[in-house]
Every structure is written in C-alpha cells, then in structure tokens.
GROMACS .gro file of C-alpha atoms in nm:
model
  493
    1MET     CA    1   6.386  -9.538 -16.935
    2SER     CA    2   6.643  -9.520 -17.215
    3ASP     CA    3   6.842  -9.823 -17.089
    4ILE     CA    4   6.533 -10.039 -17.026
    5VAL     CA    5   6.440 -10.298 -17.287
    6GLU     CA    6   6.064 -10.268 -17.309
    7ALA     CA    7   5.801 -10.537 -17.346
    8THR     CA    8   5.433 -10.473 -17.417
    9ALA     CA    9   5.116 -10.679 -17.399
   10ARG     CA   10   4.757 -10.600 -17.482
   11THR     CA   11   4.502 -10.684 -17.211
   12ALA     CA   12   4.123 -10.649 -17.225
   13GLN     CA   13   4.155 -10.313 -17.046
   14GLY     CA   14   4.443 -10.173 -17.248
   15THR     CA   15   4.812 -10.209 -17.332
   16VAL     CA   16   5.072 -10.248 -17.057
   17ARG     CA   17   5.443 -10.181 -17.079
   18GLY     CA   18   5.686 -10.392 -16.881
   19ALA     CA   19   6.057 -10.459 -16.907
   20VAL     CA   20   6.287 -10.740 -17.013
   21GLU     CA   21   6.501 -10.844 -16.716
   22ARG     CA   22   6.776 -11.102 -16.772
   23GLY     CA   23   6.592 -11.231 -17.076
   24VAL     CA   24   6.249 -11.252 -16.909
   25ALA     CA   25   5.960 -11.013 -16.971
   26VAL     CA   26   5.820 -10.875 -16.644
   27PHE     CA   27   5.498 -10.678 -16.590
   28ARG     CA   28   5.418 -10.549 -16.242
   29GLY     CA   29   5.116 -10.387 -16.085
   30ILE     CA   30   4.853 -10.467 -16.348
   31PRO     CA   31   4.503 -10.404 -16.206
   32TYR     CA   32   4.271 -10.703 -16.232
   33ALA     CA   33   3.986 -10.527 -16.049
   34ALA     CA   34   3.888 -10.173 -15.957
   35ALA     CA   35   4.032 -10.010 -15.644
   36PRO     CA   36   3.819 -10.132 -15.347
   37VAL     CA   37   3.788  -9.791 -15.185
   38GLY     CA   38   3.514  -9.532 -15.147
   39ALA     CA   39   3.179  -9.668 -15.259
   40ARG     CA   40   3.346 -10.000 -15.354
   41ARG     CA   41   3.480 -10.064 -15.003
   42PHE     CA   42   3.356 -10.395 -14.857
   43ARG     CA   43   3.193 -10.488 -15.188
   44GLY     CA   44   3.288 -10.776 -15.410
   45PRO     CA   45   3.555 -10.699 -15.672
   46GLU     CA   46   3.446 -10.502 -15.978
   47PRO     CA   47   3.617 -10.488 -16.320
   48PRO     CA   48   3.897 -10.235 -16.362
   49GLU     CA   49   3.841  -9.927 -16.575
   50PRO     CA   50   3.996  -9.949 -16.922
   51TRP     CA   51   4.268  -9.700 -17.013
   52GLU     CA   52   4.382  -9.523 -17.325
   53GLY     CA   53   4.736  -9.543 -17.450
   54VAL     CA   54   5.000  -9.751 -17.271
   55ARG     CA   55   5.002  -9.812 -16.896
   56GLU     CA   56   5.339  -9.847 -16.724
   57ALA     CA   57   5.382 -10.184 -16.551
   58LEU     CA   58   5.738 -10.149 -16.422
   59ALA     CA   59   5.685 -10.131 -16.045
   60PHE     CA   60   5.489 -10.340 -15.798
   61GLY     CA   61   5.140 -10.205 -15.739
   62PRO     CA   62   4.998 -10.096 -15.403
   63THR     CA   63   4.973 -10.357 -15.129
   64ALA     CA   64   4.658 -10.414 -14.926
   65PRO     CA   65   4.643 -10.233 -14.589
   66LYS     CA   66   4.843 -10.432 -14.332
   67ARG     CA   67   5.097 -10.398 -14.056
   68PRO     CA   68   5.439 -10.566 -14.052
   69TYR     CA   69   5.480 -10.893 -13.870
   70ALA     CA   70   5.537 -10.832 -13.501
   71PRO     CA   71   5.892 -10.872 -13.370
   72PRO     CA   72   6.082 -11.099 -13.389
   73LEU     CA   73   5.909 -11.241 -13.701
   74ASP     CA   74   5.950 -10.908 -13.884
   75ARG     CA   75   6.323 -10.982 -13.923
   76LEU     CA   76   6.256 -11.330 -14.061
   77LEU     CA   77   5.961 -11.246 -14.290
   78PRO     CA   78   6.018 -10.910 -14.463
   79ASP     CA   79   5.685 -10.771 -14.583
   80PRO     CA   80   5.714 -10.471 -14.819
   81GLU     CA   81   5.447 -10.202 -14.817
   82VAL     CA   82   5.358 -10.007 -15.132
   83PRO     CA   83   5.120  -9.712 -15.082
   84GLY     CA   84   4.813  -9.652 -15.297
   85ASP     CA   85   4.453  -9.761 -15.344
   86GLU     CA   86   4.472 -10.003 -15.637
   87TRP     CA   87   4.549 -10.303 -15.416
   88LEU     CA   88   4.386 -10.552 -15.652
   89ASN     CA   89   4.676 -10.598 -15.889
   90LEU     CA   90   4.899 -10.874 -16.016
   91ASN     CA   91   5.239 -10.932 -16.174
   92VAL     CA   92   5.343 -11.145 -16.470
   93TRP     CA   93   5.681 -11.301 -16.551
   94THR     CA   94   5.691 -11.465 -16.894
   95PRO     CA   95   5.961 -11.612 -17.118
   96SER     CA   96   5.824 -11.400 -17.402
   97THR     CA   97   5.505 -11.223 -17.502
   98ASP     CA   98   5.561 -11.371 -17.848
   99ALA     CA   99   5.529 -11.726 -17.713
  100ALA     CA  100   5.207 -11.926 -17.713
  101GLY     CA  101   5.065 -12.216 -17.514
  102LEU     CA  102   5.300 -12.191 -17.216
  103PRO     CA  103   5.199 -12.339 -16.879
  104VAL     CA  104   5.088 -12.085 -16.618
  105LEU     CA  105   5.134 -12.087 -16.241
  106VAL     CA  106   4.925 -11.839 -16.038
  107TRP     CA  107   5.071 -11.770 -15.690
  108ILE     CA  108   4.855 -11.676 -15.390
  109HIS     CA  109   5.067 -11.556 -15.099
  110GLY     CA  110   5.026 -11.650 -14.734
  111GLY     CA  111   5.035 -11.441 -14.419
  112SER     CA  112   4.742 -11.550 -14.199
  113LEU     CA  113   4.509 -11.340 -14.418
  114LEU     CA  114   4.665 -11.038 -14.242
  115HIS     CA  115   5.011 -11.002 -14.395
  116GLY     CA  116   5.198 -11.053 -14.719
  117SER     CA  117   5.175 -10.938 -15.078
  118SER     CA  118   5.295 -11.028 -15.425
  119ALA     CA  119   5.583 -10.780 -15.379
  120VAL     CA  120   5.767 -11.005 -15.131
  121PRO     CA  121   6.107 -11.064 -15.299
  122VAL     CA  122   6.108 -11.435 -15.214
  123TYR     CA  123   5.820 -11.473 -15.465
  124ASP     CA  124   6.015 -11.333 -15.759
  125GLY     CA  125   5.891 -11.526 -16.061
  126TRP     CA  126   6.202 -11.492 -16.277
  127ALA     CA  127   6.320 -11.852 -16.235
  128PHE     CA  128   5.981 -11.992 -16.335
  129ALA     CA  129   5.982 -11.785 -16.654
  130ARG     CA  130   6.344 -11.884 -16.719
  131ASP     CA  131   6.225 -12.244 -16.712
  132GLY     CA  132   5.929 -12.198 -16.944
  133VAL     CA  133   5.641 -12.123 -16.702
  134VAL     CA  134   5.441 -11.798 -16.696
  135LEU     CA  135   5.429 -11.693 -16.329
  136VAL     CA  136   5.145 -11.471 -16.208
  137SER     CA  137   5.146 -11.341 -15.849
  138VAL     CA  138   4.838 -11.184 -15.698
  139ASN     CA  139   4.744 -10.928 -15.432
  140TYR     CA  140   4.409 -10.959 -15.254
  141ARG     CA  141   4.231 -10.781 -14.970
  142LEU     CA  142   4.350 -10.874 -14.622
  143GLY     CA  143   4.218 -10.857 -14.268
  144ILE     CA  144   3.881 -10.698 -14.206
  145GLU     CA  145   3.878 -10.542 -14.555
  146GLY     CA  146   3.892 -10.887 -14.715
  147PHE     CA  147   3.761 -11.127 -14.453
  148GLY     CA  148   3.556 -10.938 -14.195
  149LEU     CA  149   3.206 -11.084 -14.168
  150PHE     CA  150   2.918 -10.836 -14.193
  151PRO     CA  151   2.540 -10.862 -14.233
  152ASP     CA  152   2.546 -10.601 -14.511
  153ALA     CA  153   2.841 -10.712 -14.728
  154PRO     CA  154   2.948 -11.029 -14.910
  155ALA     CA  155   3.162 -11.272 -14.710
  156ASN     CA  156   3.502 -11.399 -14.826
  157ARG     CA  157   3.581 -11.083 -15.024
  158GLY     CA  158   3.950 -11.171 -15.039
  159LEU     CA  159   3.861 -11.507 -15.190
  160LEU     CA  160   3.635 -11.329 -15.439
  161ASP     CA  161   3.938 -11.115 -15.527
  162GLN     CA  162   4.140 -11.429 -15.600
  163LEU     CA  163   3.861 -11.558 -15.822
  164ALA     CA  164   3.858 -11.227 -16.009
  165ALA     CA  165   4.234 -11.260 -16.062
  166LEU     CA  166   4.192 -11.611 -16.200
  167GLU     CA  167   3.918 -11.485 -16.430
  168TRP     CA  168   4.157 -11.211 -16.547
  169VAL     CA  169   4.416 -11.480 -16.618
  170ARG     CA  170   4.160 -11.678 -16.815
  171GLU     CA  171   4.083 -11.375 -17.029
  172ASN     CA  172   4.427 -11.221 -17.069
  173ILE     CA  173   4.712 -11.465 -17.016
  174ALA     CA  174   4.738 -11.558 -17.386
  175ALA     CA  175   4.866 -11.204 -17.447
  176PHE     CA  176   5.165 -11.295 -17.227
  177GLY     CA  177   5.234 -11.629 -17.397
  178GLY     CA  178   5.034 -11.841 -17.153
  179ASP     CA  179   4.774 -12.107 -17.216
  180PRO     CA  180   4.449 -12.041 -17.023
  181ASP     CA  181   4.381 -12.416 -17.030
  182ARG     CA  182   4.714 -12.500 -16.858
  183VAL     CA  183   4.680 -12.302 -16.535
  184THR     CA  184   4.805 -12.423 -16.198
  185VAL     CA  185   4.699 -12.227 -15.888
  186ALA     CA  186   4.939 -12.248 -15.594
  187GLY     CA  187   4.960 -12.104 -15.246
  188GLU     CA  188   5.137 -12.137 -14.912
  189SER     CA  189   4.992 -12.118 -14.560
  190ALA     CA  190   4.682 -11.893 -14.582
  191GLY     CA  191   4.737 -11.901 -14.958
  192ALA     CA  192   4.707 -12.279 -14.951
  193VAL     CA  193   4.388 -12.254 -14.743
  194SER     CA  194   4.259 -12.018 -15.011
  195VAL     CA  195   4.354 -12.257 -15.290
  196ALA     CA  196   4.170 -12.538 -15.111
  197ALA     CA  197   3.860 -12.318 -15.093
  198LEU     CA  198   3.892 -12.238 -15.463
  199LEU     CA  199   3.905 -12.611 -15.532
  200ALA     CA  200   3.585 -12.654 -15.331
  201THR     CA  201   3.375 -12.381 -15.493
  202ASP     CA  202   3.181 -12.425 -15.814
  203ARG     CA  203   3.268 -12.067 -15.913
  204ALA     CA  204   3.628 -12.171 -15.984
  205ALA     CA  205   3.544 -12.466 -16.209
  206GLY     CA  206   3.742 -12.447 -16.532
  207LEU     CA  207   3.976 -12.170 -16.415
  208PHE     CA  208   4.267 -12.406 -16.342
  209ARG     CA  209   4.375 -12.762 -16.415
  210ARG     CA  210   4.615 -12.821 -16.126
  211ALA     CA  211   4.667 -12.695 -15.772
  212VAL     CA  212   4.942 -12.678 -15.510
  213LEU     CA  213   4.886 -12.665 -15.133
  214GLN     CA  214   5.198 -12.576 -14.933
  215SER     CA  215   5.168 -12.591 -14.554
  216GLY     CA  216   4.798 -12.515 -14.544
  217ALA     CA  217   4.497 -12.745 -14.508
  218PRO     CA  218   4.134 -12.698 -14.621
  219ALA     CA  219   3.940 -12.506 -14.357
  220ALA     CA  220   3.652 -12.263 -14.310
  221LEU     CA  221   3.435 -12.155 -14.018
  222ALA     CA  222   3.061 -12.144 -13.976
  223PRO     CA  223   2.935 -11.782 -13.976
  224GLU     CA  224   2.850 -11.782 -13.605
  225ALA     CA  225   3.209 -11.882 -13.523
  226ALA     CA  226   3.360 -11.627 -13.762
  227ARG     CA  227   3.186 -11.312 -13.638
  228GLY     CA  228   3.389 -11.271 -13.321
  229THR     CA  229   3.694 -11.092 -13.460
  230THR     CA  230   3.485 -10.843 -13.657
  231ALA     CA  231   3.268 -10.777 -13.351
  232LEU     CA  232   3.573 -10.714 -13.130
  233ILE     CA  233   3.719 -10.466 -13.379
  234ALA     CA  234   3.388 -10.280 -13.404
  235LYS     CA  235   3.358 -10.273 -13.026
  236ARG     CA  236   3.707 -10.128 -12.993
  237LEU     CA  237   3.607  -9.853 -13.236
  238GLY     CA  238   3.269  -9.794 -13.072
  239VAL     CA  239   3.065  -9.858 -13.386
  240PRO     CA  240   2.819 -10.129 -13.500
  241ALA     CA  241   2.972 -10.439 -13.659
  242THR     CA  242   2.839 -10.352 -14.005
  243ALA     CA  243   3.012 -10.270 -14.330
  244ALA     CA  244   2.828  -9.938 -14.347
  245ALA     CA  245   2.957  -9.832 -14.005
  246LEU     CA  246   3.314  -9.946 -14.057
  247ALA     CA  247   3.331  -9.793 -14.405
  248ALA     CA  248   3.307  -9.454 -14.233
  249VAL     CA  249   3.615  -9.529 -14.018
  250GLU     CA  250   3.950  -9.397 -14.140
  251PRO     CA  251   4.162  -9.683 -14.277
  252GLU     CA  252   4.448  -9.621 -14.032
  253ALA     CA  253   4.215  -9.627 -13.732
  254LEU     CA  254   4.056  -9.949 -13.860
  255LEU     CA  255   4.398 -10.104 -13.912
  256ALA     CA  256   4.509 -10.004 -13.561
  257ALA     CA  257   4.198 -10.163 -13.408
  258GLN     CA  258   4.248 -10.476 -13.617
  259THR     CA  259   4.609 -10.505 -13.501
  260GLY     CA  260   4.508 -10.464 -13.138
  261VAL     CA  261   4.250 -10.741 -13.162
  262THR     CA  262   4.453 -10.991 -13.364
  263SER     CA  263   4.799 -10.949 -13.207
  264GLY     CA  264   4.936 -11.225 -12.986
  265GLY     CA  265   4.911 -11.597 -13.027
  266ASN     CA  266   5.005 -11.781 -13.344
  267PRO     CA  267   4.832 -11.997 -13.607
  268LEU     CA  268   4.898 -12.314 -13.407
  269THR     CA  269   4.806 -12.205 -13.055
  270GLY     CA  270   4.515 -11.982 -13.159
  271ARG     CA  271   4.414 -11.614 -13.138
  272ASN     CA  272   4.152 -11.378 -13.270
  273SER     CA  273   4.195 -11.414 -13.643
  274PHE     CA  274   4.028 -11.396 -13.981
  275GLN     CA  275   3.919 -11.715 -14.153
  276LEU     CA  276   3.728 -11.821 -14.459
  277VAL     CA  277   3.356 -11.863 -14.394
  278VAL     CA  278   3.102 -12.121 -14.505
  279ASP     CA  279   2.868 -11.850 -14.631
  280GLY     CA  280   2.613 -12.063 -14.818
  281GLU     CA  281   2.695 -11.884 -15.143
  282LEU     CA  282   3.058 -11.895 -15.252
  283LEU     CA  283   3.135 -12.175 -15.003
  284ASP     CA  284   2.826 -12.384 -14.941
  285ARG     CA  285   3.006 -12.635 -14.717
  286ASP     CA  286   3.335 -12.690 -14.539
  287PRO     CA  287   3.614 -12.720 -14.801
  288ALA     CA  288   3.770 -13.019 -14.623
  289GLU     CA  289   3.443 -13.210 -14.642
  290ALA     CA  290   3.385 -13.102 -15.002
  291LEU     CA  291   3.728 -13.217 -15.118
  292ARG     CA  292   3.716 -13.546 -14.927
  293THR     CA  293   3.381 -13.627 -15.090
  294GLY     CA  294   3.487 -13.565 -15.449
  295ALA     CA  295   3.497 -13.191 -15.521
  296ALA     CA  296   3.768 -13.108 -15.777
  297SER     CA  297   3.843 -13.479 -15.815
  298GLY     CA  298   3.963 -13.417 -16.170
  299VAL     CA  299   4.221 -13.155 -16.067
  300ASP     CA  300   4.580 -13.274 -16.021
  301LEU     CA  301   4.700 -13.187 -15.671
  302LEU     CA  302   5.048 -13.139 -15.523
  303MET     CA  303   5.060 -13.080 -15.148
  304GLY     CA  304   5.278 -13.114 -14.845
  305THR     CA  305   5.424 -12.969 -14.528
  306ASN     CA  306   5.753 -12.889 -14.359
  307THR     CA  307   5.879 -13.127 -14.091
  308GLU     CA  308   5.896 -12.866 -13.816
  309GLU     CA  309   5.635 -12.607 -13.915
  310TYR     CA  310   5.581 -12.502 -13.553
  311ARG     CA  311   5.934 -12.377 -13.497
  312LEU     CA  312   5.871 -12.049 -13.683
  313TRP     CA  313   5.624 -11.946 -13.411
  314PHE     CA  314   5.749 -12.135 -13.108
  315VAL     CA  315   6.125 -12.074 -13.120
  316PRO     CA  316   6.176 -11.699 -13.188
  317SER     CA  317   5.906 -11.609 -12.935
  318GLY     CA  318   6.057 -11.833 -12.666
  319LEU     CA  319   5.735 -12.033 -12.644
  320THR     CA  320   5.922 -12.362 -12.671
  321GLU     CA  321   6.099 -12.296 -12.341
  322ARG     CA  322   5.792 -12.154 -12.166
  323ILE     CA  323   5.585 -12.471 -12.215
  324GLY     CA  324   5.632 -12.714 -11.929
  325ARG     CA  325   5.463 -13.043 -11.852
  326LEU     CA  326   5.151 -12.883 -11.703
  327LYS     CA  327   5.099 -12.650 -11.999
  328LEU     CA  328   5.155 -12.943 -12.231
  329ARG     CA  329   4.886 -13.148 -12.056
  330LEU     CA  330   4.641 -12.857 -12.071
  331ALA     CA  331   4.715 -12.803 -12.440
  332LEU     CA  332   4.658 -13.170 -12.516
  333LEU     CA  333   4.318 -13.144 -12.349
  334LYS     CA  334   4.237 -12.825 -12.545
  335PHE     CA  335   4.334 -12.983 -12.877
  336GLY     CA  336   4.157 -13.309 -12.792
  337VAL     CA  337   4.472 -13.511 -12.854
  338PRO     CA  338   4.407 -13.883 -12.785
  339ASN     CA  339   4.625 -14.029 -12.511
  340ALA     CA  340   4.746 -14.300 -12.745
  341THR     CA  341   4.859 -14.037 -12.995
  342ALA     CA  342   5.052 -13.842 -12.731
  343ARG     CA  343   5.226 -14.163 -12.620
  344ILE     CA  344   5.337 -14.241 -12.976
  345TYR     CA  345   5.479 -13.893 -13.027
  346ARG     CA  346   5.665 -13.912 -12.694
  347ALA     CA  347   5.810 -14.252 -12.781
  348ASN     CA  348   5.928 -14.127 -13.121
  349ARG     CA  349   6.089 -13.816 -12.966
  350PRO     CA  350   6.249 -13.930 -12.640
  351ASP     CA  351   6.466 -13.616 -12.615
  352ALA     CA  352   6.194 -13.363 -12.702
  353THR     CA  353   6.103 -13.091 -12.454
  354PRO     CA  354   5.734 -13.040 -12.371
  355GLY     CA  355   5.730 -12.737 -12.606
  356GLU     CA  356   5.884 -12.935 -12.891
  357LEU     CA  357   5.640 -13.220 -12.836
  358LEU     CA  358   5.343 -12.982 -12.840
  359GLY     CA  359   5.475 -12.820 -13.158
  360ALA     CA  360   5.507 -13.152 -13.337
  361LEU     CA  361   5.157 -13.255 -13.230
  362ALA     CA  362   5.003 -12.922 -13.331
  363THR     CA  363   5.181 -12.926 -13.668
  364ASP     CA  364   5.043 -13.268 -13.754
  365LEU     CA  365   4.696 -13.208 -13.607
  366LEU     CA  366   4.640 -12.887 -13.804
  367LEU     CA  367   4.844 -12.943 -14.119
  368ARG     CA  368   5.000 -13.279 -14.194
  369ALA     CA  369   4.723 -13.518 -14.086
  370PRO     CA  370   4.444 -13.330 -14.270
  371LEU     CA  371   4.646 -13.326 -14.592
  372ASN     CA  372   4.719 -13.697 -14.562
  373ARG     CA  373   4.349 -13.767 -14.504
  374LEU     CA  374   4.270 -13.565 -14.815
  375ALA     CA  375   4.527 -13.763 -15.015
  376ASP     CA  376   4.374 -14.090 -14.889
  377ALA     CA  377   4.028 -13.973 -14.994
  378ARG     CA  378   4.151 -13.897 -15.348
  379VAL     CA  379   4.294 -14.242 -15.417
  380GLY     CA  380   4.131 -14.356 -15.740
  381ALA     CA  381   4.022 -14.005 -15.840
  382GLU     CA  382   4.065 -13.885 -16.197
  383GLY     CA  383   4.320 -13.625 -16.089
  384ALA     CA  384   4.653 -13.745 -15.953
  385THR     CA  385   4.768 -13.655 -15.600
  386TYR     CA  386   5.131 -13.602 -15.504
  387VAL     CA  387   5.260 -13.549 -15.149
  388TYR     CA  388   5.592 -13.404 -15.035
  389GLU     CA  389   5.766 -13.322 -14.709
  390PHE     CA  390   6.032 -13.052 -14.677
  391GLY     CA  391   6.286 -13.142 -14.413
  392TRP     CA  392   6.601 -12.935 -14.464
  393PRO     CA  393   6.681 -12.755 -14.135
  394THR     CA  394   6.793 -12.394 -14.150
  395PRO     CA  395   7.076 -12.297 -13.915
  396VAL     CA  396   6.907 -11.963 -13.842
  397GLN     CA  397   6.795 -11.932 -13.478
  398ARG     CA  398   6.744 -12.309 -13.434
  399LEU     CA  399   6.437 -12.285 -13.660
  400GLY     CA  400   6.490 -12.623 -13.822
  401ALA     CA  401   6.259 -12.718 -14.110
  402CYS     CA  402   6.010 -12.449 -14.013
  403HIS     CA  403   5.703 -12.292 -14.173
  404ALA     CA  404   5.774 -12.085 -14.489
  405LEU     CA  405   6.133 -12.209 -14.521
  406GLU     CA  406   6.060 -12.398 -14.843
  407LEU     CA  407   5.953 -12.085 -15.032
  408GLY     CA  408   6.300 -11.973 -15.137
  409PHE     CA  409   6.366 -12.324 -15.270
  410VAL     CA  410   6.039 -12.341 -15.467
  411PHE     CA  411   6.101 -12.001 -15.627
  412ASP     CA  412   6.479 -12.055 -15.658
  413THR     CA  413   6.546 -11.724 -15.485
  414LEU     CA  414   6.810 -11.837 -15.235
  415ALA     CA  415   7.045 -11.556 -15.338
  416HIS     CA  416   6.809 -11.279 -15.230
  417PRO     CA  417   6.884 -11.118 -14.890
  418ASP     CA  418   6.519 -11.145 -14.784
  419THR     CA  419   6.526 -11.519 -14.849
  420ARG     CA  420   6.851 -11.554 -14.655
  421ALA     CA  421   6.690 -11.398 -14.350
  422LEU     CA  422   6.526 -11.738 -14.302
  423THR     CA  423   6.761 -11.979 -14.483
  424GLY     CA  424   7.097 -11.830 -14.392
  425PRO     CA  425   7.371 -11.771 -14.654
  426ASP     CA  426   7.464 -12.134 -14.727
  427ALA     CA  427   7.137 -12.303 -14.818
  428PRO     CA  428   7.198 -12.584 -15.069
  429GLN     CA  429   7.135 -12.471 -15.426
  430GLU     CA  430   7.103 -12.833 -15.538
  431LEU     CA  431   6.796 -12.866 -15.315
  432ALA     CA  432   6.645 -12.552 -15.469
  433ASP     CA  433   6.720 -12.695 -15.813
  434ALA     CA  434   6.532 -13.016 -15.726
  435MET     CA  435   6.234 -12.852 -15.558
  436HIS     CA  436   6.192 -12.576 -15.816
  437ARG     CA  437   6.216 -12.832 -16.097
  438ALA     CA  438   5.940 -13.041 -15.935
  439TRP     CA  439   5.706 -12.740 -15.929
  440VAL     CA  440   5.795 -12.650 -16.290
  441ASP     CA  441   5.733 -13.007 -16.404
  442PHE     CA  442   5.403 -13.027 -16.218
  443ALA     CA  443   5.280 -12.703 -16.377
  444THR     CA  444   5.400 -12.821 -16.717
  445THR     CA  445   5.301 -13.189 -16.726
  446GLY     CA  446   5.113 -13.266 -16.403
  447ASP     CA  447   5.394 -13.499 -16.288
  448PRO     CA  448   5.646 -13.356 -16.036
  449GLY     CA  449   5.874 -13.657 -16.065
  450TRP     CA  450   5.772 -13.914 -15.805
  451PRO     CA  451   5.489 -14.170 -15.770
  452SER     CA  452   5.139 -14.041 -15.714
  453TRP     CA  453   4.960 -14.121 -15.387
  454ASP     CA  454   4.813 -14.469 -15.364
  455ALA     CA  455   4.780 -14.743 -15.103
  456ARG     CA  456   5.158 -14.731 -15.046
  457ARG     CA  457   5.130 -14.357 -14.961
  458PRO     CA  458   5.461 -14.238 -15.118
  459VAL     CA  459   5.603 -13.903 -15.004
  460ARG     CA  460   5.885 -13.713 -15.177
  461PHE     CA  461   6.120 -13.599 -14.904
  462PHE     CA  462   6.311 -13.279 -14.982
  463GLY     CA  463   6.609 -13.280 -14.749
  464ALA     CA  464   6.964 -13.392 -14.808
  465GLU     CA  465   6.990 -13.461 -15.179
  466GLY     CA  466   7.167 -13.771 -15.303
  467THR     CA  467   6.991 -14.016 -15.070
  468GLU     CA  468   6.844 -14.334 -15.206
  469SER     CA  469   6.479 -14.376 -15.291
  470ALA     CA  470   6.254 -14.622 -15.114
  471ASP     CA  471   6.335 -14.903 -15.358
  472GLY     CA  472   6.711 -14.867 -15.298
  473THR     CA  473   6.793 -14.705 -15.633
  474ASP     CA  474   6.968 -14.377 -15.688
  475GLY     CA  475   6.736 -14.083 -15.734
  476PRO     CA  476   6.503 -13.857 -15.542
  477ALA     CA  477   6.425 -13.956 -15.185
  478VAL     CA  478   6.080 -14.114 -15.185
  479VAL     CA  479   5.967 -14.235 -14.844
  480LEU     CA  480   5.673 -14.469 -14.805
  481ALA     CA  481   5.432 -14.340 -14.538
  482PRO     CA  482   5.687 -14.160 -14.315
  483ARG     CA  483   5.598 -14.166 -13.943
  484ASP     CA  484   5.283 -14.355 -14.038
  485ASP     CA  485   5.224 -14.467 -13.680
  486GLU     CA  486   5.179 -14.103 -13.583
  487LEU     CA  487   4.946 -14.020 -13.871
  488ARG     CA  488   4.723 -14.322 -13.822
  489SER     CA  489   4.685 -14.238 -13.452
  490TRP     CA  490   4.495 -13.920 -13.547
  491LYS     CA  491   4.223 -14.103 -13.739
  492ARG     CA  492   3.873 -14.051 -13.611
  493ASP     CA  493   3.563 -14.261 -13.680
   0.00000   0.00000   0.00000
C-alpha cells in the first residue's frame, strides 16, 4: 500500500478508496446493489448496504457465476473469474475525482448472457479516462440467475441489474468527476442487445443521453418461447421450473446443468440459450418494434457491425468446412432466406464456400440488416444516428473481421496479451486511434466524426486507414450504402 497513490470518492453508501494508475484514478469492485444470494436470489436488485469508514476499491469485484467459453473459443476470449457473492459491482476510471462535468460512458459487456464480466482486460477503461471520459464498466447476473424465466420471480433480472447500475451512476458519478446528464450507455453483442432493450423501456428514460450498439440488434422473446431453456435445466436437475425450487439447488450444480443444456451451437446457428423477454412490465413490447416506431427517438445512437461476424464461431470450430451445398440449402430454408437474396450473395461472393456464404447471410440477417432497418426508421428523429462497419481482418486463425475483434480498438487496448489473442501482435495502432477517438467524441459531443444517417445512408468504414472518403477527399473512409443490393434484398413488407 505504501507505494500506491490513493484516490478517494464519496458515494451514497460510503467512501471508496481507489488508486491513481498512470495519471488516472481507478476504482474497482464498487457494489451498486446488494449481493443476490440467499433470500435475495432470483429477486430484482436491491440497494447495497452502506458502510462505515473507507471501503477498498483496488481489485475487481466478484464475477457472476459462469463457465469459461468452450474450446477453442476459450483461447480467443479470455474470461476471468473472481470468486465471491457481491457480483453486482462496477468499476470507474476517471481523469480526476476533482473534475466536474465530464462525459460518462457506461459499458455493458457481451457474452451471450452466459459469459463475460467487467474484469475482462480488453475492457480496461484507462484510455477513455486519459482522453477525458469517465468510463464505468458493469457486472450483471448471467444465465439462469439473471435471465431464467420463472412464474414466481421477476423476468429480465440481469436487465434490472443494468438499470440499477445506471441509477447508481445517476446518483453517484458526480463524485468521480462525471456529469449525470452526459451519460452514454454502450454494449457489444449481448451487451448491445441489452442496450437496445434499455432504449426501449420507459424505466430507463433520463438515465442516458446517447447509446452505442456494437454487433447486437434489438431482440426479445415472447414468454412462451423463452421458457424452454429454464424448463430443460429444471428437468435435468429433477425439480420444478420455479425460482423457489431452483433457489434450493447448490450454485455449482445449477451451473453444471445450465452448461449441459446451453452448450453446443452458436449465436448464429441457434441453441438453447437465454434471451430477454417481453414480460409486459419492464419490456411491454419487442424492442425492435419499439425503437422502429419512435421509442428513444431523442437519444443519439451509434451502431454497427463487423464485416465477417460469423467467422468467430464458424472458423475455429471447423463449421465452415463442414457445411456443404445440402446443409446450406437446408439452412436457407430454416432461416427463411428469399431465393433472390441468396442469388445476390452468391453473385457478390463467387469464390465463397457454402459455409462462408451461410455465414455472410446469417450475419446480415441477424445483425446488419436489422440495424440498418433501425437506422432507416430513425431518419428525421430528434436524435442523430451514426452507422459504422469494422472491416480490418485479423491474421489469427483466418478469423478475418470477426465478432468481438473491434473491442481492442474501441478501448485502445491492443498492447494487452488478452487482446492480442484475437488481434495478433501487429494490429494497426492508427486504426485503434481512429476508432477510439470516434467513441470518445461521440460520448463527449454526440458526433463521432462522420455524417449522420440520412437518405444517402453513409457508413464509416474502419479498415485500412488513409483511404479516401466517398466524396474523393482525404479523410476517414465513409462509404455510401455499402453492399446495398444485399441489404435491400432482406426487406419484408
């Protein structure tokens, strides 16, 4: 402790002590809600107990119960585990606790609602604080603890946790130099799905001014479609599918049953999984419908996808090679892909294998096309909409511009070994500089540095820097409606 430069901040629950690291004040493991164990298990989040004196905030807090990613993804997506019960905690990086009125970015991690935490090194918030933004990263309940659907417990508990974290930010962030009226909420993958749901619920109104959706589209299931995973886990354990029954099951046994039911498959080809639920209370309708019909129309929105999202799941598992023409045809029938759409994708990718063609179609069907439809629906809204595409291909395992690759660029953490597991050792720092700066500028001013979405449908392409923009001038690569023939072919009446 003697060689640590301390930093302190006073929250509503008590004083926390962090540390100054390379000129940035860092606070880790601050509880924003009470530990969801014992009598609180499967309940909505409750306020944390206040404490006397000074609470140490030097180490990441406990992570929600989870298992590592299954091989071979575990080597590409390191997922630290911190033991303990106080899973509902957050971390704060700030330029200074003596500052005031700084923009705030709240990060909600991805992981299919089964994996991930705020302790993942790729999400280190130091660079954001270095550049004048207070970065807050959040843990929330995962799997059946956070998203299992029961008749005797509130639905969407993990989403309720995220709301509680945002409410904590509203109440406490000024003590860390942040402005509660300049909050941007951002997330990737399942985190982006969560952010979209937050945009769609009235409960979140006023908690943030801007939002970022990275590689995740608005989605939620009807209750009858969401019960299956919970029922299968309960059946495996031989107990009723109720919160009361499962609360009596040891956490490790529950986690083992959850892993057995949800293993296999991937987010694009499907599996037993946990999803947000249209519960009639927190979410009274599908978030995609809500956002397309004007919900959160005054919130500035930055969103986009990676060019080859599918390669994270298809390539390491060997799925790309296992998909032949017959499996491709069956998958197109399952997804309901129009014949005209399939023909366009084939024509645009004459050298693609059946597995690569299916991956491109699934990526756009589930991610890129829904986000473009949302951007189209927001033309003329009070809040501006900005769209990006990340296209830099990693040399690691032929993964290309795959899912999650952009994270190290957004957070400017390319030097960390865990980031390099996906990017390799020679990822271009100039691309990280450009992408990180866009996120900083969006959180600070609402303008990431390229034209907002309109009838021309401009997209900022993050790939090889130094290319010309759409109007032929030097500057960031802005592409007008890239691969628009593909996107328009998905449109339904």
